[in-house]
């Protein structure tokens, strides 16, 4: 059994070479992927094996296979490289704020209406910031924030999630949307009580705007057992369902204006 060289530490170059081989299972393809010559790549993997004291790859004349130890350590090696990359990104952000990558999560119900102005403002004010947008439902966005996959979220509050800081940006009213010719259409003197008996269309489960719309209905005295027979994945679909006469819905004013 090989013995680890305790006087040495793996280098990033060695880890990068091994990770490339683990991904491509081919020395030539791995070398091309990271811009290293094939002999240098093979030497780096061999040096890493000597440093760790384990065989990482099984070399044959036709292909490369990971050894059991290689399969176990490949994910660890990639995690180290990812962590170093994040360290460099953080250092760059400290040197020059509002540069580098910012991963923004947005709920799909507001993304089409807010993102054009947000993106225009960000690009104009911080041209060196690489803003990456991820459109997902609230629960997925919160999971991404907790896992470090996302940096910032744009969604409906309050959430009351431990460990998450909420900064309200603006308040927005709900607007009752009705089919054309509906008796309540266009009226501005409506009270919430009208929601008690109306056939209500809502977003699917998991949308925070659905929960907020239901809160409004409960405040209006609507029976929580009142059925919601039709749901939609997005606001645009809700509008089409209303136009088709299936019921009424509540939309954020931004989506209407």
mmCIF file of C-alpha atoms in Angstrom:
data_model
loop_
_atom_site.group_PDB
_atom_site.id
_atom_site.type_symbol
_atom_site.label_atom_id
_atom_site.label_comp_id
_atom_site.label_asym_id
_atom_site.label_seq_id
_atom_site.Cartn_x
_atom_site.Cartn_y
_atom_site.Cartn_z
ATOM 1 C CA UNK A 1 0.000 0.000 0.000
ATOM 2 C CA UNK A 2 1.292 3.443 -0.875
ATOM 3 C CA UNK A 3 2.204 5.785 1.964
ATOM 4 C CA UNK A 4 1.186 9.434 2.008
ATOM 5 C CA UNK A 5 3.994 11.968 1.784
ATOM 6 C CA UNK A 6 3.261 13.928 4.930
ATOM 7 C CA UNK A 7 5.821 16.576 4.060
ATOM 8 C CA UNK A 8 3.829 17.753 1.051
ATOM 9 C CA UNK A 9 0.410 19.228 0.399
ATOM 10 C CA UNK A 10 -1.573 18.790 -2.826
ATOM 11 C CA UNK A 11 -1.238 21.739 -5.174
ATOM 12 C CA UNK A 12 -4.155 23.388 -6.912
ATOM 13 C CA UNK A 13 -2.624 22.385 -10.235
ATOM 14 C CA UNK A 14 -2.636 18.732 -9.174
ATOM 15 C CA UNK A 15 -6.231 18.922 -7.959
ATOM 16 C CA UNK A 16 -7.285 20.652 -11.170
ATOM 17 C CA UNK A 17 -5.622 17.938 -13.261
ATOM 18 C CA UNK A 18 -7.207 15.111 -11.273
ATOM 19 C CA UNK A 19 -10.650 16.744 -11.379
ATOM 20 C CA UNK A 20 -10.404 17.097 -15.159
ATOM 21 C CA UNK A 21 -9.429 13.431 -15.529
ATOM 22 C CA UNK A 22 -12.290 12.391 -13.242
ATOM 23 C CA UNK A 23 -14.711 14.370 -15.392
ATOM 24 C CA UNK A 24 -13.501 13.295 -18.840
ATOM 25 C CA UNK A 25 -11.980 9.847 -18.065
ATOM 26 C CA UNK A 26 -9.521 10.569 -20.852
ATOM 27 C CA UNK A 27 -6.087 12.174 -20.472
ATOM 28 C CA UNK A 28 -6.070 13.927 -23.833
ATOM 29 C CA UNK A 29 -9.554 15.403 -23.400
ATOM 30 C CA UNK A 30 -8.822 16.383 -19.801
ATOM 31 C CA UNK A 31 -5.579 18.096 -20.800
ATOM 32 C CA UNK A 32 -7.325 20.034 -23.555
ATOM 33 C CA UNK A 33 -10.114 21.085 -21.184
ATOM 34 C CA UNK A 34 -7.744 22.802 -18.740
ATOM 35 C CA UNK A 35 -5.114 23.970 -21.232
ATOM 36 C CA UNK A 36 -2.351 21.642 -20.048
ATOM 37 C CA UNK A 37 -0.140 19.322 -22.046
ATOM 38 C CA UNK A 38 -0.943 15.641 -21.723
ATOM 39 C CA UNK A 39 2.448 14.707 -20.179
ATOM 40 C CA UNK A 40 2.128 17.545 -17.656
ATOM 41 C CA UNK A 41 -1.386 16.420 -16.756
ATOM 42 C CA UNK A 42 -0.313 12.819 -16.279
ATOM 43 C CA UNK A 43 2.612 13.975 -14.152
ATOM 44 C CA UNK A 44 0.359 16.141 -11.998
ATOM 45 C CA UNK A 45 -2.009 13.235 -11.326
ATOM 46 C CA UNK A 46 0.916 10.940 -10.486
ATOM 47 C CA UNK A 47 2.346 13.567 -8.141
ATOM 48 C CA UNK A 48 -1.024 13.887 -6.410
ATOM 49 C CA UNK A 49 -1.196 10.115 -5.978
ATOM 50 C CA UNK A 50 2.264 10.163 -4.408
ATOM 51 C CA UNK A 51 1.316 13.033 -2.101
ATOM 52 C CA UNK A 52 -1.911 11.363 -0.949
ATOM 53 C CA UNK A 53 -0.499 7.861 -0.837
ATOM 54 C CA UNK A 54 -3.359 6.327 -2.820
ATOM 55 C CA UNK A 55 -3.944 5.302 -6.416
ATOM 56 C CA UNK A 56 -6.543 7.610 -7.933
ATOM 57 C CA UNK A 57 -6.827 6.316 -11.496
ATOM 58 C CA UNK A 58 -6.419 2.979 -13.227
ATOM 59 C CA UNK A 59 -4.617 3.448 -16.503
ATOM 60 C CA UNK A 60 -5.168 1.064 -19.413
ATOM 61 C CA UNK A 61 -4.169 1.285 -23.043
ATOM 62 C CA UNK A 62 -7.680 2.288 -24.088
ATOM 63 C CA UNK A 63 -9.273 4.221 -21.267
ATOM 64 C CA UNK A 64 -8.898 5.699 -17.807
ATOM 65 C CA UNK A 65 -10.980 4.530 -14.857
ATOM 66 C CA UNK A 66 -11.194 5.969 -11.380
ATOM 67 C CA UNK A 67 -10.072 3.683 -8.594
ATOM 68 C CA UNK A 68 -12.355 3.309 -5.571
ATOM 69 C CA UNK A 69 -10.220 5.916 -3.812
ATOM 70 C CA UNK A 70 -10.394 8.155 -6.872
ATOM 71 C CA UNK A 71 -14.179 7.969 -6.971
ATOM 72 C CA UNK A 72 -14.308 8.861 -3.293
ATOM 73 C CA UNK A 73 -11.876 11.784 -3.518
ATOM 74 C CA UNK A 74 -12.963 13.310 -6.848
ATOM 75 C CA UNK A 75 -15.881 15.183 -5.287
ATOM 76 C CA UNK A 76 -13.628 16.433 -2.470
ATOM 77 C CA UNK A 77 -11.067 17.714 -4.963
ATOM 78 C CA UNK A 78 -13.742 19.570 -6.914
ATOM 79 C CA UNK A 79 -15.113 21.050 -3.685
ATOM 80 C CA UNK A 80 -11.655 22.388 -2.816
ATOM 81 C CA UNK A 81 -11.319 24.028 -6.240
ATOM 82 C CA UNK A 82 -14.817 25.508 -5.967
ATOM 83 C CA UNK A 83 -13.985 26.890 -2.521
ATOM 84 C CA UNK A 84 -10.791 28.479 -3.832
ATOM 85 C CA UNK A 85 -12.754 30.028 -6.688
ATOM 86 C CA UNK A 86 -15.258 31.476 -4.222
ATOM 87 C CA UNK A 87 -12.376 32.810 -2.111
ATOM 88 C CA UNK A 88 -10.943 34.625 -5.121
ATOM 89 C CA UNK A 89 -14.371 36.041 -5.982
ATOM 90 C CA UNK A 90 -14.802 37.307 -2.426
ATOM 91 C CA UNK A 91 -11.365 38.920 -2.479
ATOM 92 C CA UNK A 92 -12.174 40.625 -5.776
ATOM 93 C CA UNK A 93 -15.446 41.884 -4.321
ATOM 94 C CA UNK A 94 -13.609 43.342 -1.322
ATOM 95 C CA UNK A 95 -11.098 45.090 -3.569
ATOM 96 C CA UNK A 96 -13.785 46.498 -5.836
ATOM 97 C CA UNK A 97 -17.378 46.368 -4.519
ATOM 98 C CA UNK A 98 -20.181 45.744 -7.012
ATOM 99 C CA UNK A 99 -17.960 43.746 -9.336
ATOM 100 C CA UNK A 100 -17.878 40.038 -10.019
ATOM 101 C CA UNK A 101 -20.902 37.754 -9.876
ATOM 102 C CA UNK A 102 -24.160 38.484 -8.029
ATOM 103 C CA UNK A 103 -26.740 35.695 -8.207
ATOM 104 C CA UNK A 104 -30.240 37.133 -7.913
ATOM 105 C CA UNK A 105 -33.269 34.926 -7.326
ATOM 106 C CA UNK A 106 -36.668 36.239 -8.429
ATOM 107 C CA UNK A 107 -40.176 34.817 -8.170
ATOM 108 C CA UNK A 108 -41.750 34.322 -11.628
ATOM 109 C CA UNK A 109 -44.847 36.319 -10.728
ATOM 110 C CA UNK A 110 -42.937 39.595 -10.523
ATOM 111 C CA UNK A 111 -39.914 38.921 -12.742
ATOM 112 C CA UNK A 112 -41.467 40.090 -16.056
ATOM 113 C CA UNK A 113 -42.683 43.337 -14.509
ATOM 114 C CA UNK A 114 -39.736 44.364 -12.313
ATOM 115 C CA UNK A 115 -36.670 42.903 -14.015
ATOM 116 C CA UNK A 116 -36.527 45.242 -17.044
ATOM 117 C CA UNK A 117 -36.168 48.300 -14.797
ATOM 118 C CA UNK A 118 -33.911 46.502 -12.308
ATOM 119 C CA UNK A 119 -31.541 45.208 -14.982
ATOM 120 C CA UNK A 120 -31.389 48.577 -16.714
ATOM 121 C CA UNK A 121 -30.564 50.299 -13.419
ATOM 122 C CA UNK A 122 -27.940 47.744 -12.380
ATOM 123 C CA UNK A 123 -26.167 47.694 -15.738
ATOM 124 C CA UNK A 124 -26.142 51.470 -15.908
ATOM 125 C CA UNK A 125 -24.912 51.994 -12.350
ATOM 126 C CA UNK A 126 -22.594 48.988 -11.925
ATOM 127 C CA UNK A 127 -21.309 48.023 -15.391
ATOM 128 C CA UNK A 128 -18.704 45.626 -13.961
ATOM 129 C CA UNK A 129 -21.252 43.622 -11.981
ATOM 130 C CA UNK A 130 -22.136 40.255 -13.524
ATOM 131 C CA UNK A 131 -25.785 39.917 -12.481
ATOM 132 C CA UNK A 132 -27.089 36.386 -12.937
ATOM 133 C CA UNK A 133 -30.870 35.962 -12.614
ATOM 134 C CA UNK A 134 -32.589 32.767 -11.468
ATOM 135 C CA UNK A 135 -36.392 32.591 -11.718
ATOM 136 C CA UNK A 136 -37.885 30.050 -9.301
ATOM 137 C CA UNK A 137 -40.687 29.633 -6.780
ATOM 138 C CA UNK A 138 -40.252 30.987 -3.264
ATOM 139 C CA UNK A 139 -39.380 27.702 -1.545
ATOM 140 C CA UNK A 140 -36.714 26.884 -4.131
ATOM 141 C CA UNK A 141 -35.252 30.388 -3.862
ATOM 142 C CA UNK A 142 -35.003 30.135 -0.082
ATOM 143 C CA UNK A 143 -33.323 26.736 -0.383
ATOM 144 C CA UNK A 144 -30.851 28.244 -2.850
ATOM 145 C CA UNK A 145 -30.094 31.120 -0.503
ATOM 146 C CA UNK A 146 -29.512 28.763 2.424
ATOM 147 C CA UNK A 147 -27.249 26.540 0.315
ATOM 148 C CA UNK A 148 -25.188 29.465 -0.980
ATOM 149 C CA UNK A 149 -26.383 28.957 -4.551
ATOM 150 C CA UNK A 150 -28.019 32.406 -4.545
ATOM 151 C CA UNK A 151 -26.871 35.688 -3.009
ATOM 152 C CA UNK A 152 -29.985 37.849 -3.019
ATOM 153 C CA UNK A 153 -33.725 37.294 -3.472
ATOM 154 C CA UNK A 154 -36.505 39.477 -4.829
ATOM 155 C CA UNK A 155 -39.851 38.165 -3.586
ATOM 156 C CA UNK A 156 -42.979 38.995 -1.649
ATOM 157 C CA UNK A 157 -42.610 39.596 2.083
ATOM 158 C CA UNK A 158 -43.063 39.085 4.975
ATOM 159 C CA UNK A 159 -41.657 35.574 5.138
ATOM 160 C CA UNK A 160 -40.549 35.230 8.736
ATOM 161 C CA UNK A 161 -37.767 32.784 7.855
ATOM 162 C CA UNK A 162 -35.050 32.464 10.542
ATOM 163 C CA UNK A 163 -31.636 33.631 9.381
ATOM 164 C CA UNK A 164 -32.997 35.676 6.466
ATOM 165 C CA UNK A 165 -32.921 39.474 6.585
ATOM 166 C CA UNK A 166 -35.892 41.116 4.854
ATOM 167 C CA UNK A 167 -35.610 44.652 3.445
ATOM 168 C CA UNK A 168 -39.003 45.859 2.148
ATOM 169 C CA UNK A 169 -38.584 47.821 -1.090
ATOM 170 C CA UNK A 170 -42.143 48.996 -1.665
ATOM 171 C CA UNK A 171 -45.763 48.290 -0.807
ATOM 172 C CA UNK A 172 -48.194 47.289 -3.515
ATOM 173 C CA UNK A 173 -51.963 46.934 -3.636
ATOM 174 C CA UNK A 174 -53.851 44.000 -5.068
ATOM 175 C CA UNK A 175 -56.218 44.771 -7.939
ATOM 176 C CA UNK A 176 -59.408 42.798 -8.587
ATOM 177 C CA UNK A 177 -59.369 41.582 -12.199
ATOM 178 C CA UNK A 178 -62.735 40.636 -13.719
ATOM 179 C CA UNK A 179 -63.959 39.500 -17.147
ATOM 180 C CA UNK A 180 -65.036 42.220 -19.560
ATOM 181 C CA UNK A 181 -68.602 43.321 -18.838
ATOM 182 C CA UNK A 182 -68.551 42.043 -15.253
ATOM 183 C CA UNK A 183 -70.778 44.114 -12.888
ATOM 184 C CA UNK A 184 -67.770 44.907 -10.681
ATOM 185 C CA UNK A 185 -65.432 45.793 -13.530
ATOM 186 C CA UNK A 186 -63.895 49.268 -13.357
ATOM 187 C CA UNK A 187 -65.367 50.137 -9.981
ATOM 188 C CA UNK A 188 -63.082 51.838 -7.462
ATOM 189 C CA UNK A 189 -65.414 51.801 -4.463
ATOM 190 C CA UNK A 190 -65.250 48.075 -3.795
ATOM 191 C CA UNK A 191 -64.801 46.705 -0.299
ATOM 192 C CA UNK A 192 -62.973 43.478 0.465
ATOM 193 C CA UNK A 193 -66.246 41.845 1.412
ATOM 194 C CA UNK A 194 -67.085 41.308 -2.281
ATOM 195 C CA UNK A 195 -64.440 38.562 -2.301
ATOM 196 C CA UNK A 196 -66.563 36.357 -0.059
ATOM 197 C CA UNK A 197 -68.709 34.896 -2.819
ATOM 198 C CA UNK A 198 -66.793 35.505 -6.065
ATOM 199 C CA UNK A 199 -65.372 32.530 -8.041
ATOM 200 C CA UNK A 200 -61.695 33.075 -7.276
ATOM 201 C CA UNK A 201 -58.788 31.983 -9.478
ATOM 202 C CA UNK A 202 -55.350 31.724 -7.864
ATOM 203 C CA UNK A 203 -51.768 30.762 -8.581
ATOM 204 C CA UNK A 204 -50.592 27.213 -7.905
ATOM 205 C CA UNK A 205 -49.414 26.101 -4.480
ATOM 206 C CA UNK A 206 -45.914 27.354 -3.665
ATOM 207 C CA UNK A 207 -46.346 30.910 -4.955
ATOM 208 C CA UNK A 208 -46.059 33.466 -2.168
ATOM 209 C CA UNK A 209 -48.489 35.775 -3.983
ATOM 210 C CA UNK A 210 -51.100 33.031 -3.717
ATOM 211 C CA UNK A 211 -50.645 33.010 0.051
ATOM 212 C CA UNK A 212 -50.948 36.785 0.228
ATOM 213 C CA UNK A 213 -54.098 36.755 -1.905
ATOM 214 C CA UNK A 214 -55.610 34.165 0.430
ATOM 215 C CA UNK A 215 -54.710 36.376 3.399
ATOM 216 C CA UNK A 216 -56.707 39.208 1.811
ATOM 217 C CA UNK A 217 -59.651 36.855 1.294
ATOM 218 C CA UNK A 218 -59.540 35.684 4.904
ATOM 219 C CA UNK A 219 -59.488 39.293 6.088
ATOM 220 C CA UNK A 220 -62.566 39.881 3.923
ATOM 221 C CA UNK A 221 -64.359 37.064 5.723
ATOM 222 C CA UNK A 222 -64.199 34.512 2.909
ATOM 223 C CA UNK A 223 -64.750 30.982 4.131
ATOM 224 C CA UNK A 224 -61.389 29.190 4.081
ATOM 225 C CA UNK A 225 -63.221 26.094 2.852
ATOM 226 C CA UNK A 226 -64.529 27.943 -0.202
ATOM 227 C CA UNK A 227 -63.192 26.025 -3.204
ATOM 228 C CA UNK A 228 -60.578 27.357 -5.596
ATOM 229 C CA UNK A 229 -61.414 25.237 -8.614
ATOM 230 C CA UNK A 230 -58.837 26.584 -11.061
ATOM 231 C CA UNK A 231 -55.185 27.523 -10.556
ATOM 232 C CA UNK A 232 -52.405 28.736 -12.839
ATOM 233 C CA UNK A 233 -48.612 28.686 -12.887
ATOM 234 C CA UNK A 234 -48.250 32.367 -13.783
ATOM 235 C CA UNK A 235 -50.023 35.699 -13.761
ATOM 236 C CA UNK A 236 -50.368 35.837 -17.548
ATOM 237 C CA UNK A 237 -52.306 32.563 -17.488
ATOM 238 C CA UNK A 238 -54.534 33.866 -14.712
ATOM 239 C CA UNK A 239 -55.433 36.869 -16.858
ATOM 240 C CA UNK A 240 -56.378 34.604 -19.762
ATOM 241 C CA UNK A 241 -58.533 32.436 -17.496
ATOM 242 C CA UNK A 242 -60.343 35.519 -16.243
ATOM 243 C CA UNK A 243 -60.822 36.766 -19.800
ATOM 244 C CA UNK A 244 -62.348 33.390 -20.622
ATOM 245 C CA UNK A 245 -64.984 33.904 -17.958
ATOM 246 C CA UNK A 246 -63.802 31.277 -15.481
ATOM 247 C CA UNK A 247 -63.756 33.673 -12.540
ATOM 248 C CA UNK A 248 -61.938 36.653 -11.053
ATOM 249 C CA UNK A 249 -58.478 37.027 -9.555
ATOM 250 C CA UNK A 250 -56.259 39.331 -7.528
ATOM 251 C CA UNK A 251 -53.128 40.702 -9.197
ATOM 252 C CA UNK A 252 -50.382 43.035 -7.958
ATOM 253 C CA UNK A 253 -50.890 46.515 -9.375
ATOM 254 C CA UNK A 254 -47.487 46.280 -11.105
ATOM 255 C CA UNK A 255 -48.780 43.399 -13.222
ATOM 256 C CA UNK A 256 -51.809 45.442 -14.285
ATOM 257 C CA UNK A 257 -50.136 48.781 -14.959
#
